[in-house]
Amino acid sequence: RTPANQSIFRVQSMVCTLFREYLLSQNFVEIHTPKLLSGASEGGADVFTLDYFGKPACLSMSPQLHKQMAAACGGFERVFEIGPVFRAENSNTRRHLCEFTGLDMEMAIMEHYDEVLDVLGDLFVYIFDGLKERCGPELERVKEQHGFEDLQYLRKTLKIDYATGCKLLREAGVEQDDYEDLSTENEKKLGDIVKEKYNTDFFIMDKYPLAVRPFYTMPDPNNPKLSNSYDIFIRGQEILSGAQRIHEPTLLEERAKAWGIDVKTIASYVDSFRNGALPHGGGGIGMERVVMLYLGLPNIRKSSMFPRDPRRIAP
């Protein structure tokens, strides 16, 4: 009942309200996808398994397949969802949860996947502006206890490519290859560098190496080592991972094989694109992580009313 805790969850509520408001204003349709699945939703291993009337099943790691089917194949073109996401990762860190609220969006691409980045950049500016306008007293109550600095962000969201990010790190004396994944430590360091150079806590990094992204990520047509994928950062920590998805079944199967994935295990995913699919892209946002980083909280559990981690499953 403390004023700070009350305020944290009122801010959390407003983040979801603003997310929904903005996307509805951009002609998105809210959808609701199943959380009980017959297989791993992203072809991964970190899923909670269960018995479904004698058949193996799992809890959804992501609404990935279903939001792609709705946006690219189902005629909706622009969709979003606010719903639970489950990750069976034994991660006992300050920024991981086993169950969190996902703010997901997916949209058809008319000409270039930069269209998705433009929507995402404007979406976050709308959320940040809205929090300042509508949650002034709540932000002050949280500040009294946690003393965070106001988030700095640009009206037009900064976008840098992965190679530029790596170069900035090397110039600061940090070892980072253009084709290796960023460690958490290097992400934080890059956030500090970007803040100093561009005066923003919020930015998009684009063109990740293909080798460090999921199999369904669209390769860069101009450089086969890169991909049409991106991450979004607040205060040097990733809060969204996204990409243009592969919408051609043949290329999807080819990329799955390159990752050593048995195509039979993802047949329903690939088959959903066989009757034609629009080029599309999107991303998934961790709501609790956005709240934690916006408010400068020391631990993600402070932005989850009933946190679920490897050691906690009650109350």
XYZ file of C-alpha atoms in Angstrom:
315
model
C 0.000 0.000 0.000
C 2.994 2.333 0.009
C 2.654 5.384 -2.265
C 5.646 4.303 -4.396
C 4.322 0.785 -5.019
C 0.822 2.063 -5.742
C 2.350 4.471 -8.241
C 4.491 1.827 -9.968
C 1.418 -0.243 -10.815
C -0.612 2.773 -11.890
C 2.252 3.622 -14.283
C 2.238 -0.007 -15.440
C -1.480 0.233 -16.189
C -0.919 3.440 -18.159
C 1.846 1.840 -20.271
C -0.664 -0.773 -21.465
C -3.357 1.877 -22.008
C -1.031 4.033 -24.120
C 0.241 1.020 -26.097
C -3.344 0.098 -26.967
C -4.402 3.687 -27.671
C -1.598 4.386 -30.110
C -1.897 1.173 -32.088
C -5.680 1.481 -32.371
C -5.133 5.001 -33.740
C -2.863 3.462 -36.408
C -5.541 1.001 -37.583
C -4.270 -2.016 -35.652
C -6.728 -4.687 -34.488
C -6.396 -6.232 -31.024
C -6.302 -10.038 -31.137
C -6.200 -12.794 -28.510
C -4.068 -15.858 -29.211
C -3.916 -19.223 -27.392
C -1.398 -19.840 -24.629
C -1.781 -23.640 -24.753
C 0.223 -25.036 -27.678
C 1.043 -28.468 -29.047
C 4.691 -27.520 -29.552
C 7.286 -24.847 -28.710
C 6.009 -21.586 -30.165
C 9.415 -20.458 -31.402
C 10.985 -23.855 -32.002
C 12.946 -23.443 -28.767
C 13.513 -25.639 -25.721
C 12.772 -23.194 -22.891
C 9.077 -24.033 -22.599
C 6.881 -25.215 -19.736
C 5.498 -28.595 -20.770
C 2.225 -30.129 -19.588
C -0.162 -32.991 -20.203
C -3.105 -31.947 -22.379
C -5.649 -34.766 -22.025
C -2.980 -37.369 -22.694
C -1.145 -35.323 -25.345
C 2.094 -33.353 -24.857
C 1.652 -29.585 -24.855
C 3.362 -26.440 -23.603
C 2.701 -22.876 -22.497
C 3.287 -20.230 -25.148
C 6.683 -18.539 -25.283
C 5.313 -16.023 -27.765
C 2.244 -15.273 -29.899
C 4.625 -15.347 -32.873
C 2.891 -17.812 -35.203
C -0.632 -16.636 -34.493
C 0.044 -12.931 -34.868
C 1.888 -13.644 -38.142
C -1.063 -15.689 -39.396
C -3.480 -12.877 -38.513
C -1.412 -10.025 -39.986
C 0.158 -11.652 -43.044
C -2.313 -14.396 -43.982
C -5.629 -13.526 -42.339
C -6.285 -10.162 -43.966
C -5.966 -8.053 -40.787
C -2.572 -6.601 -41.820
C -1.988 -4.803 -38.483
C -2.518 -6.621 -35.177
C -1.456 -6.386 -31.542
C -1.910 -8.315 -28.325
C -1.394 -7.738 -24.602
C -1.045 -11.108 -22.913
C 1.029 -13.465 -20.764
C 4.283 -14.959 -22.029
C 5.995 -17.960 -20.410
C 9.729 -18.721 -20.439
C 11.133 -21.789 -18.672
C 14.578 -20.210 -18.311
C 16.368 -20.864 -15.030
C 17.552 -17.247 -14.925
C 17.779 -15.705 -11.469
C 18.750 -12.211 -12.601
C 17.377 -8.752 -11.835
C 15.789 -8.532 -15.310
C 14.267 -11.967 -16.024
C 10.880 -13.455 -15.153
C 9.375 -16.850 -16.006
C 6.000 -15.233 -16.702
C 5.625 -11.681 -17.934
C 3.196 -9.551 -19.897
C 4.021 -9.278 -23.589
C 3.049 -6.234 -25.633
C 3.181 -7.714 -29.121
C 2.557 -6.198 -32.529
C 2.814 -7.426 -36.122
C 2.113 -5.574 -39.357
C 2.170 -6.032 -43.111
C 4.959 -4.217 -44.935
C 4.023 -2.278 -48.060
C 7.475 -1.241 -49.317
C 10.244 -1.549 -46.702
C 10.541 -2.885 -43.163
C 11.539 0.595 -41.968
C 7.752 1.082 -41.822
C 7.743 -1.175 -38.740
C 10.587 0.777 -37.126
C 8.741 4.049 -37.736
C 5.610 2.711 -36.017
C 7.638 1.376 -33.072
C 9.619 4.594 -32.647
C 6.458 6.724 -32.677
C 4.694 4.243 -30.370
C 7.316 4.616 -27.645
C 7.422 8.403 -27.944
C 3.621 8.352 -27.484
C 4.003 6.147 -24.386
C 6.779 8.288 -22.877
C 4.887 11.534 -23.559
C 1.691 10.039 -22.165
C 3.353 8.946 -18.933
C 4.688 12.462 -18.367
C 1.303 14.039 -19.118
C -0.952 11.621 -17.233
C 1.184 10.190 -14.412
C 2.957 13.245 -12.968
C 2.022 12.605 -9.300
C 2.825 8.880 -9.611
C 6.250 9.588 -11.108
C 7.014 11.957 -8.218
C 6.028 9.299 -5.643
C 8.342 6.735 -7.273
C 11.147 9.314 -7.483
C 10.903 9.982 -3.760
C 11.777 6.346 -3.052
C 13.938 5.328 -6.026
C 15.431 8.639 -7.178
C 15.513 7.930 -10.917
C 16.525 10.425 -13.599
C 13.891 11.431 -16.160
C 14.169 9.378 -19.351
C 15.836 11.301 -22.188
C 14.459 10.599 -25.671
C 14.343 12.294 -29.058
C 11.209 13.368 -30.937
C 12.439 11.310 -33.893
C 13.844 8.100 -32.456
C 17.555 7.534 -32.994
C 18.311 4.528 -35.219
C 21.822 3.126 -35.661
C 22.908 -0.057 -37.407
C 24.645 -2.911 -35.618
C 28.015 -2.237 -37.271
C 27.897 1.374 -36.038
C 27.100 0.187 -32.528
C 30.068 -2.199 -32.611
C 32.314 0.581 -33.925
C 31.247 2.903 -31.082
C 32.165 0.178 -28.592
C 35.582 -0.421 -30.170
C 36.294 3.321 -30.168
C 35.597 3.248 -26.417
C 38.140 0.433 -25.976
C 35.612 -2.420 -25.790
C 36.219 -5.593 -27.816
C 33.246 -6.250 -30.112
C 33.188 -7.964 -33.505
C 30.621 -6.850 -36.108
C 29.259 -10.404 -36.428
C 29.212 -11.479 -32.771
C 26.210 -11.056 -30.477
C 26.329 -8.276 -27.889
C 26.786 -9.345 -24.278
C 24.558 -7.758 -21.615
C 27.600 -5.845 -20.361
C 28.350 -4.469 -23.840
C 24.700 -3.503 -24.347
C 24.853 -1.420 -21.167
C 28.158 0.133 -22.214
C 26.705 1.008 -25.624
C 23.743 2.623 -23.884
C 26.140 4.869 -21.952
C 28.016 5.795 -25.144
C 24.806 6.590 -27.039
C 23.526 8.711 -24.122
C 26.737 10.747 -24.113
C 26.950 11.111 -27.903
C 23.270 11.583 -28.839
C 21.662 12.651 -25.508
C 19.058 9.874 -25.556
C 18.313 6.893 -23.283
C 16.137 5.335 -25.986
C 17.259 4.073 -29.389
C 16.803 1.413 -32.058
C 19.661 -0.761 -33.346
C 19.099 -2.341 -36.749
C 20.756 -4.907 -39.070
C 21.818 -7.599 -36.600
C 24.024 -10.470 -37.833
C 21.837 -13.249 -39.260
C 23.681 -15.894 -37.224
C 22.460 -14.477 -33.894
C 18.761 -14.206 -34.805
C 15.953 -16.828 -35.000
C 15.581 -18.947 -38.154
C 12.450 -17.104 -39.313
C 14.303 -13.747 -39.570
C 14.524 -12.263 -43.078
C 18.133 -12.102 -44.353
C 19.410 -8.738 -45.589
C 19.131 -8.866 -49.426
C 22.333 -6.809 -49.755
C 24.499 -8.740 -47.277
C 23.758 -12.429 -46.532
C 25.614 -12.173 -43.202
C 23.138 -9.580 -41.916
C 19.387 -9.602 -41.278
C 16.396 -7.270 -41.373
C 16.139 -7.349 -37.597
C 16.396 -4.900 -34.725
C 16.398 -4.422 -30.975
C 15.137 -1.438 -29.007
C 16.912 -0.212 -25.878
C 16.038 1.844 -22.802
C 18.936 2.890 -20.574
C 21.233 0.357 -22.257
C 18.933 -2.640 -21.826
C 16.909 -4.390 -24.519
C 13.137 -4.059 -24.182
C 12.084 -5.233 -27.645
C 13.443 -7.718 -30.145
C 11.934 -7.837 -33.616
C 12.430 -8.352 -37.328
C 10.960 -8.675 -40.746
C 9.812 -12.305 -40.868
C 10.326 -14.719 -43.740
C 6.989 -15.108 -45.523
C 8.073 -17.548 -48.259
C 7.756 -21.257 -47.299
C 10.764 -22.393 -49.340
C 13.128 -19.860 -47.761
C 11.675 -20.604 -44.330
C 12.460 -24.313 -44.732
C 15.933 -23.497 -46.029
C 16.711 -21.306 -43.016
C 15.275 -23.890 -40.583
C 17.554 -26.567 -42.052
C 20.527 -24.201 -41.736
C 19.729 -24.006 -38.022
C 19.513 -27.799 -37.750
C 15.750 -27.716 -37.148
C 13.714 -30.692 -38.381
C 11.223 -29.137 -40.802
C 8.568 -31.682 -39.747
C 8.496 -30.144 -36.263
C 7.512 -26.726 -37.662
C 5.232 -27.970 -40.470
C 2.125 -26.123 -39.235
C 4.127 -22.878 -39.055
C 5.506 -23.226 -42.600
C 2.178 -24.439 -44.013
C 0.419 -21.300 -42.791
C 2.269 -19.328 -45.483
C 1.615 -21.692 -48.413
C -1.544 -19.959 -49.635
C 0.165 -16.597 -49.853
C 1.396 -14.188 -47.208
C 2.190 -10.481 -47.199
C 5.698 -9.313 -46.264
C 5.485 -8.487 -42.572
C 7.375 -7.676 -39.409
C 6.875 -6.823 -35.784
C 8.212 -7.292 -32.306
C 7.522 -8.223 -28.719
C 7.936 -5.875 -25.752
C 8.406 -6.970 -22.153
C 5.980 -4.724 -20.263
C 7.564 -5.193 -16.820
C 11.006 -4.457 -18.222
C 9.775 -1.194 -19.799
C 8.315 -0.100 -16.457
C 11.467 -1.119 -14.562
C 13.775 0.808 -16.877
C 11.557 3.866 -17.339
C 11.287 4.233 -13.539
C 14.912 3.286 -12.869
C 13.889 0.423 -10.565
C 16.672 -1.869 -9.294
C 14.853 -5.142 -10.004
C 12.126 -6.323 -12.399
C 10.258 -7.940 -9.512
C 9.364 -4.434 -8.328
C 7.410 -3.887 -11.558
C 5.525 -7.201 -11.331
C 2.611 -7.389 -8.877
C 2.948 -11.177 -8.451
C 6.390 -12.059 -9.869
C 7.116 -15.540 -11.186
C 10.765 -16.551 -11.239
C 12.526 -19.938 -10.850
C 12.146 -19.708 -7.066
C 8.703 -18.144 -6.716
C 5.299 -19.456 -7.776
C 3.124 -18.006 -4.948
C 1.070 -16.118 -3.965
